Tab-separated table of C-alpha atoms in Angstrom:
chain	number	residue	atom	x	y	z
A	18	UNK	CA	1.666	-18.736	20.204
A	19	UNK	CA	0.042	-15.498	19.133
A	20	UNK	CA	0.834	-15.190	15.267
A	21	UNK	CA	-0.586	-12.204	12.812
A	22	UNK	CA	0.904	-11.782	9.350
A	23	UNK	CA	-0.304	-9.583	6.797
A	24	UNK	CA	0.017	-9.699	3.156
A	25	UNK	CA	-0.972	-8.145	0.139
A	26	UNK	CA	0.700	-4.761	0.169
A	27	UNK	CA	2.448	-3.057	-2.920
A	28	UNK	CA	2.716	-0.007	-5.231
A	29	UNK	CA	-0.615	1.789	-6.410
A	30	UNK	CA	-1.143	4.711	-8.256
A	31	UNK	CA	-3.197	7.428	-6.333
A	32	UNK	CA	-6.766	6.911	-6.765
A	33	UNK	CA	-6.372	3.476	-6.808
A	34	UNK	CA	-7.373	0.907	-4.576
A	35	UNK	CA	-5.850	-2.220	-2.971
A	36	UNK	CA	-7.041	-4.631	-0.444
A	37	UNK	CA	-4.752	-6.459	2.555
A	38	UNK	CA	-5.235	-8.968	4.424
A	39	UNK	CA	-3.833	-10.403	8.207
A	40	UNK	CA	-4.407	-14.404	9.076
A	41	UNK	CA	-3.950	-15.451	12.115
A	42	UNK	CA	-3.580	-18.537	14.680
A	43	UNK	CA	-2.600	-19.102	18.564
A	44	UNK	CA	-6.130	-17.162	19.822
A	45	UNK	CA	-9.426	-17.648	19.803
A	46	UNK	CA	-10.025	-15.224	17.070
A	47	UNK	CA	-14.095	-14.862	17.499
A	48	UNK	CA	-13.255	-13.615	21.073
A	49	UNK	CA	-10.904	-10.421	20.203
A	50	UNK	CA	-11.666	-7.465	18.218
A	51	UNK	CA	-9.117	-6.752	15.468
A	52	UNK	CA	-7.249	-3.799	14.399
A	53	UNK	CA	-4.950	-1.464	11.678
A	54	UNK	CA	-2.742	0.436	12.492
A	55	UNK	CA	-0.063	2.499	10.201
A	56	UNK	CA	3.179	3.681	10.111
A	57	UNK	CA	3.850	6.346	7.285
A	58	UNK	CA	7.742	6.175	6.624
A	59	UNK	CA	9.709	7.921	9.612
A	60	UNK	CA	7.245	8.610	11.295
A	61	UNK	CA	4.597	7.689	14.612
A	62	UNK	CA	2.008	4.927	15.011
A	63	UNK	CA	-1.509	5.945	13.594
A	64	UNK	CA	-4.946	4.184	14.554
A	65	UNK	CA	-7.227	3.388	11.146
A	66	UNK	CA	-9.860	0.873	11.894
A	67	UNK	CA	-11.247	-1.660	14.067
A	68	UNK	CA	-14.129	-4.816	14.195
A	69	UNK	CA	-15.487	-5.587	17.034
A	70	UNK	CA	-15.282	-9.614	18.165
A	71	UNK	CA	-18.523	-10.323	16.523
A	72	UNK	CA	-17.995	-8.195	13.072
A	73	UNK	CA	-20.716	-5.938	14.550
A	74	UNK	CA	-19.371	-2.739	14.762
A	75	UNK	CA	-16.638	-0.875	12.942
A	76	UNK	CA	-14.941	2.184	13.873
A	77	UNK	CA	-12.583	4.351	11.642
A	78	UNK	CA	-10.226	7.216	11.429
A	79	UNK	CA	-11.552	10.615	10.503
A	80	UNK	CA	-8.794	10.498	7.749
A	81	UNK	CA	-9.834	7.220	5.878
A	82	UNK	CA	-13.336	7.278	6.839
A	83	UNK	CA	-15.370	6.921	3.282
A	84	UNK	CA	-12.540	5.432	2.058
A	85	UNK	CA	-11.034	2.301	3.699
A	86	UNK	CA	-13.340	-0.539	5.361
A	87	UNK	CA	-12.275	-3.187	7.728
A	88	UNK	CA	-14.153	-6.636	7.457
A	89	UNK	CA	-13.533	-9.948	8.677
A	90	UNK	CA	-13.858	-13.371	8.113
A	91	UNK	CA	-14.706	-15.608	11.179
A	92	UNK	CA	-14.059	-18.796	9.326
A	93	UNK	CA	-10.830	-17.919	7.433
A	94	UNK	CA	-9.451	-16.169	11.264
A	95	UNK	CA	-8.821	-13.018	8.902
A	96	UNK	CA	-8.919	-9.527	8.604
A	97	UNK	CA	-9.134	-7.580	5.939
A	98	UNK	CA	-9.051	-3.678	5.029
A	99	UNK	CA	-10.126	-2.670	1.589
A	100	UNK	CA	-8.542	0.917	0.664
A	101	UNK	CA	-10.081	2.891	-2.183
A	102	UNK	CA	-9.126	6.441	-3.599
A	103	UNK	CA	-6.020	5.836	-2.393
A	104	UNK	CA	-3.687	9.475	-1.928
A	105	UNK	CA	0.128	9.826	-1.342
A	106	UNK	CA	-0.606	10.265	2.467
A	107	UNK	CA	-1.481	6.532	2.772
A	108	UNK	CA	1.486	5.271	2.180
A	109	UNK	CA	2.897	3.507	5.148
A	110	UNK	CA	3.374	0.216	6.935
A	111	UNK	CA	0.342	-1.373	7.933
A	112	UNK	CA	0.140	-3.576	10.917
A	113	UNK	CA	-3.058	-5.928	12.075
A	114	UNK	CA	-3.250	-5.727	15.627
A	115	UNK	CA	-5.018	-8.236	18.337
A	116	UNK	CA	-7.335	-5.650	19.861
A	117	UNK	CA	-8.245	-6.183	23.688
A	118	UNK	CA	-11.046	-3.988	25.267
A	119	UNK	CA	-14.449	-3.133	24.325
A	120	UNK	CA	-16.748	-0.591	22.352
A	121	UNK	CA	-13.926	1.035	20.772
A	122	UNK	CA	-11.858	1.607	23.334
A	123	UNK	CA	-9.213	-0.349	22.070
A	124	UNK	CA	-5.513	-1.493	22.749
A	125	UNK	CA	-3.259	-4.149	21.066
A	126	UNK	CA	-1.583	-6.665	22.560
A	127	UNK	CA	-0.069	-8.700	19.858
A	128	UNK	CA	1.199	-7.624	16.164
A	129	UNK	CA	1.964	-8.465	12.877
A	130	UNK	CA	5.018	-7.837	11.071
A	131	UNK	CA	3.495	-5.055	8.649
A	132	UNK	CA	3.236	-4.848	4.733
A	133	UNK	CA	4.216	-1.664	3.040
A	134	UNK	CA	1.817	0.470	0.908
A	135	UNK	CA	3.129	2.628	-1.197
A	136	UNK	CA	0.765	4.854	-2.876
A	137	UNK	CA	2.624	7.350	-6.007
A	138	UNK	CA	2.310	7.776	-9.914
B	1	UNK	CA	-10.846	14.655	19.485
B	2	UNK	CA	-8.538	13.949	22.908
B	3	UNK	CA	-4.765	14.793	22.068
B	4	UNK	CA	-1.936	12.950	23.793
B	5	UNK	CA	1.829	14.721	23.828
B	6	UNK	CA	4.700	13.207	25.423
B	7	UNK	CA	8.099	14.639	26.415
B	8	UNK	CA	10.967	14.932	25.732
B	9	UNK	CA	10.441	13.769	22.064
B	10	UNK	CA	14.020	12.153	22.252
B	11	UNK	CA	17.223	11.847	24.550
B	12	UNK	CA	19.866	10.330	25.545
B	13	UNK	CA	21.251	8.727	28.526
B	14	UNK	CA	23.583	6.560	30.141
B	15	UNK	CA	23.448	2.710	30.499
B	16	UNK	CA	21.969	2.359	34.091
B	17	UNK	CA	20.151	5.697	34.235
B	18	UNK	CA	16.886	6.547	35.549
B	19	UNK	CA	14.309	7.509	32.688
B	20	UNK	CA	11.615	9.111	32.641
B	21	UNK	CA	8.936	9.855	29.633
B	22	UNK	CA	5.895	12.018	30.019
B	23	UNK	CA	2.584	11.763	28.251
B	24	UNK	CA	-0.390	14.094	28.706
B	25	UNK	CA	-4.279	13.781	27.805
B	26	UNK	CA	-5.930	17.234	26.609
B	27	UNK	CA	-9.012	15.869	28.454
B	28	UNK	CA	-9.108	13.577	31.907
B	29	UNK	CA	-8.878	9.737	30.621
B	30	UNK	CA	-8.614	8.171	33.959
B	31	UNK	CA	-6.488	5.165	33.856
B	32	UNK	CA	-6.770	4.325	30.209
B	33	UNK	CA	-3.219	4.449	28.934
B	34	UNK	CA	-0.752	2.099	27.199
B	35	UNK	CA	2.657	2.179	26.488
B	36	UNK	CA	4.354	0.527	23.504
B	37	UNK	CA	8.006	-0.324	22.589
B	38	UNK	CA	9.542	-0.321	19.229
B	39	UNK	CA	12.995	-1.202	18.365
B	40	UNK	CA	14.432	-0.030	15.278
B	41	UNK	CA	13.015	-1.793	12.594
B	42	UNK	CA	10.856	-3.793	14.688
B	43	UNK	CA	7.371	-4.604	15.463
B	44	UNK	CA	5.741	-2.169	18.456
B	45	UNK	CA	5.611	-4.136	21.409
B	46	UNK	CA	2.789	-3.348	24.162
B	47	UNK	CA	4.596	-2.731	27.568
B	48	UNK	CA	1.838	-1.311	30.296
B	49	UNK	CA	-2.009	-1.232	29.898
B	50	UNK	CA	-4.319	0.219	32.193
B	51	UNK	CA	-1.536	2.676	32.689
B	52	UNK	CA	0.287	0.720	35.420
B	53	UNK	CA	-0.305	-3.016	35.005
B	54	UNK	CA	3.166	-4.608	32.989
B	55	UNK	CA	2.351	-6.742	30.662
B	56	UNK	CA	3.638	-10.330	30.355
B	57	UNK	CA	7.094	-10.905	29.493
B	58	UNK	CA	8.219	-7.161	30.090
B	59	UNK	CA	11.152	-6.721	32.595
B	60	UNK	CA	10.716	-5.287	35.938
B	61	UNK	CA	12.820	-2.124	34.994
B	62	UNK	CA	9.773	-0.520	33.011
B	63	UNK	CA	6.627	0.723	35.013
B	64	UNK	CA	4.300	2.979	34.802
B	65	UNK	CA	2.205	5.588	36.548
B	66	UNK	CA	-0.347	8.200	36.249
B	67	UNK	CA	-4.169	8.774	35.997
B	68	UNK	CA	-6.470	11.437	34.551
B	69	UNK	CA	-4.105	13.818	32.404
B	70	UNK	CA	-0.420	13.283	33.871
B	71	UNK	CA	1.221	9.667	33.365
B	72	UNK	CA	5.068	8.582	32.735
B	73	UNK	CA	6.944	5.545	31.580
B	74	UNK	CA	9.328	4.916	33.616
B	75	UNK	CA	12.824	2.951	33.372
B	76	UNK	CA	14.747	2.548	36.291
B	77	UNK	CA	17.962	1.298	35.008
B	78	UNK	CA	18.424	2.158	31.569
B	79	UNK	CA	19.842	-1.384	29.444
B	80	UNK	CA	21.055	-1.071	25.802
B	81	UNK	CA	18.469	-3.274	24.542
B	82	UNK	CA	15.915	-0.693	25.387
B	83	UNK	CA	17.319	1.733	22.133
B	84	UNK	CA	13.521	2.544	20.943
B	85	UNK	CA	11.172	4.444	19.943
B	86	UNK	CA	8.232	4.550	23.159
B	87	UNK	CA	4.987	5.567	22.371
B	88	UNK	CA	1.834	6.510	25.131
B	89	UNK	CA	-2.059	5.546	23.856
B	90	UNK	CA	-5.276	6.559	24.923
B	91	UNK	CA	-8.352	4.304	24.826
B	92	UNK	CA	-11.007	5.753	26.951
B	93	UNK	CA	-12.785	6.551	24.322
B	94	UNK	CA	-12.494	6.196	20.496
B	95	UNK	CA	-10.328	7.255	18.253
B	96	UNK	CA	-7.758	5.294	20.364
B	97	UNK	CA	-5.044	8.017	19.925
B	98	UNK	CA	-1.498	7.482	19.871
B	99	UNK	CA	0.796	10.210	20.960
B	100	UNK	CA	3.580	11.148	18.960
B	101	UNK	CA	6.599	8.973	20.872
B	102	UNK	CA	9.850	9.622	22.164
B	103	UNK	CA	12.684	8.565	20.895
B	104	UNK	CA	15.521	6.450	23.547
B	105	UNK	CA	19.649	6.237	22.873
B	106	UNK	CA	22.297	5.639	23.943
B	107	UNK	CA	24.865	8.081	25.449
């Protein structure tokens, strides 16, 4: 069985910076690209970042670009995304997502149960 | 950037109804849609890929169709376990875009 969980989500001040994390098991994690995705309170599904199978390539959205980067670790089966100058508009539920495809063009097949960032003074 | 827009962004039907959901590409993306389900409070759940093929474990009711610009998510009998939120994705090419969803009750 297919399991993501992600942890290490909380309250930061704006400007701040805060790193999660996703483990996973049931896959054959150096096979799949891995993804974020967020869900800002109320509202739709938002892409963020990806790493490809091999932790070659990295792709990010226009609105964290600079700011957030996606790694992974292909010992630990983990992903992580490190956020920096964190603003108000980041705040959301972030989900890991097992990425099928190739070369960016990415969709998810499997995902985690989210941890909430919360990003306010 | 591509954008994706789907239609209606909510309504409302009867249990056993026909529904449809529309979801259109600014640019031609060929076949390279997904749909996703998510339940109140729940986790999104991917339903079609490759805008057609069902994916594992999804009933029969759901399918989908389209190519190029034009595709809808279809459910043929409408069941009160499918209350969601439904939500089309492009991945042709990156970003992998989401559109903005539609939102399924209950009449």
């Amino acid at each position: 069985e297919v399991r993501l969980w992600e942890f290490g989500g909380g309250l930061v001040q704006p400007g701040g910076s805060l790193r999660i994390s996703c483990e996973t098991s049931g896959f054959t994690f150096t096979d799949y690209a891995m993804t974020w995705v967020r869900q800002a309170p109320g509202k739709g599904l938002e892409w963020v970042a990806s790493v490809s199978s091999g932790a070659v390539s990295t792709y990010y959205a226009d609105s964290v670009k600079g700011r957030f980067t996606i790694s992974r670790d292909q010992y630990q089966n983990t992903i992580y995304l490190q956020m920096n100058s964190l603003r108000v508009e980041d705040t959301a539920i972030y989900y890991c997502a097992k990425t099928l495809g190739s070369y960016g063009l990415y969709y998810f097949d499997h995902w985690g149960q989210g941890t909430l960032v919360t990003v306010s003074s | 950037d591509i954008q994706m827009t789907q239609s209606p962004s909510s309504l409302s039907a009867s249990v056993g109804d026909r529904v449809i959901i529309t979801c259109r590409a600014s640019q031609g993306i060929g076949s390279n849609l997904a749909w996703y389900q998510q339940k109140p409070g729940k986790v999104p759940k991917l339903l079609i890929y490759v805008a057609s093929r069902l994916q594992s474990d999804v009933p029969s009711r759901f399918s989908g169709s389209g190519s190029g610009t034009d595709f809808t998510l279809t459910i043929s009998s409408l069941q009160p376990e499918d209350v969601a939120s439904y939500y089309c994705q492009k991945y042709d090419s990156a970003p992998p875009t989401f559109g903005p969803g539609t939102k399924v009750e209950i009449k």
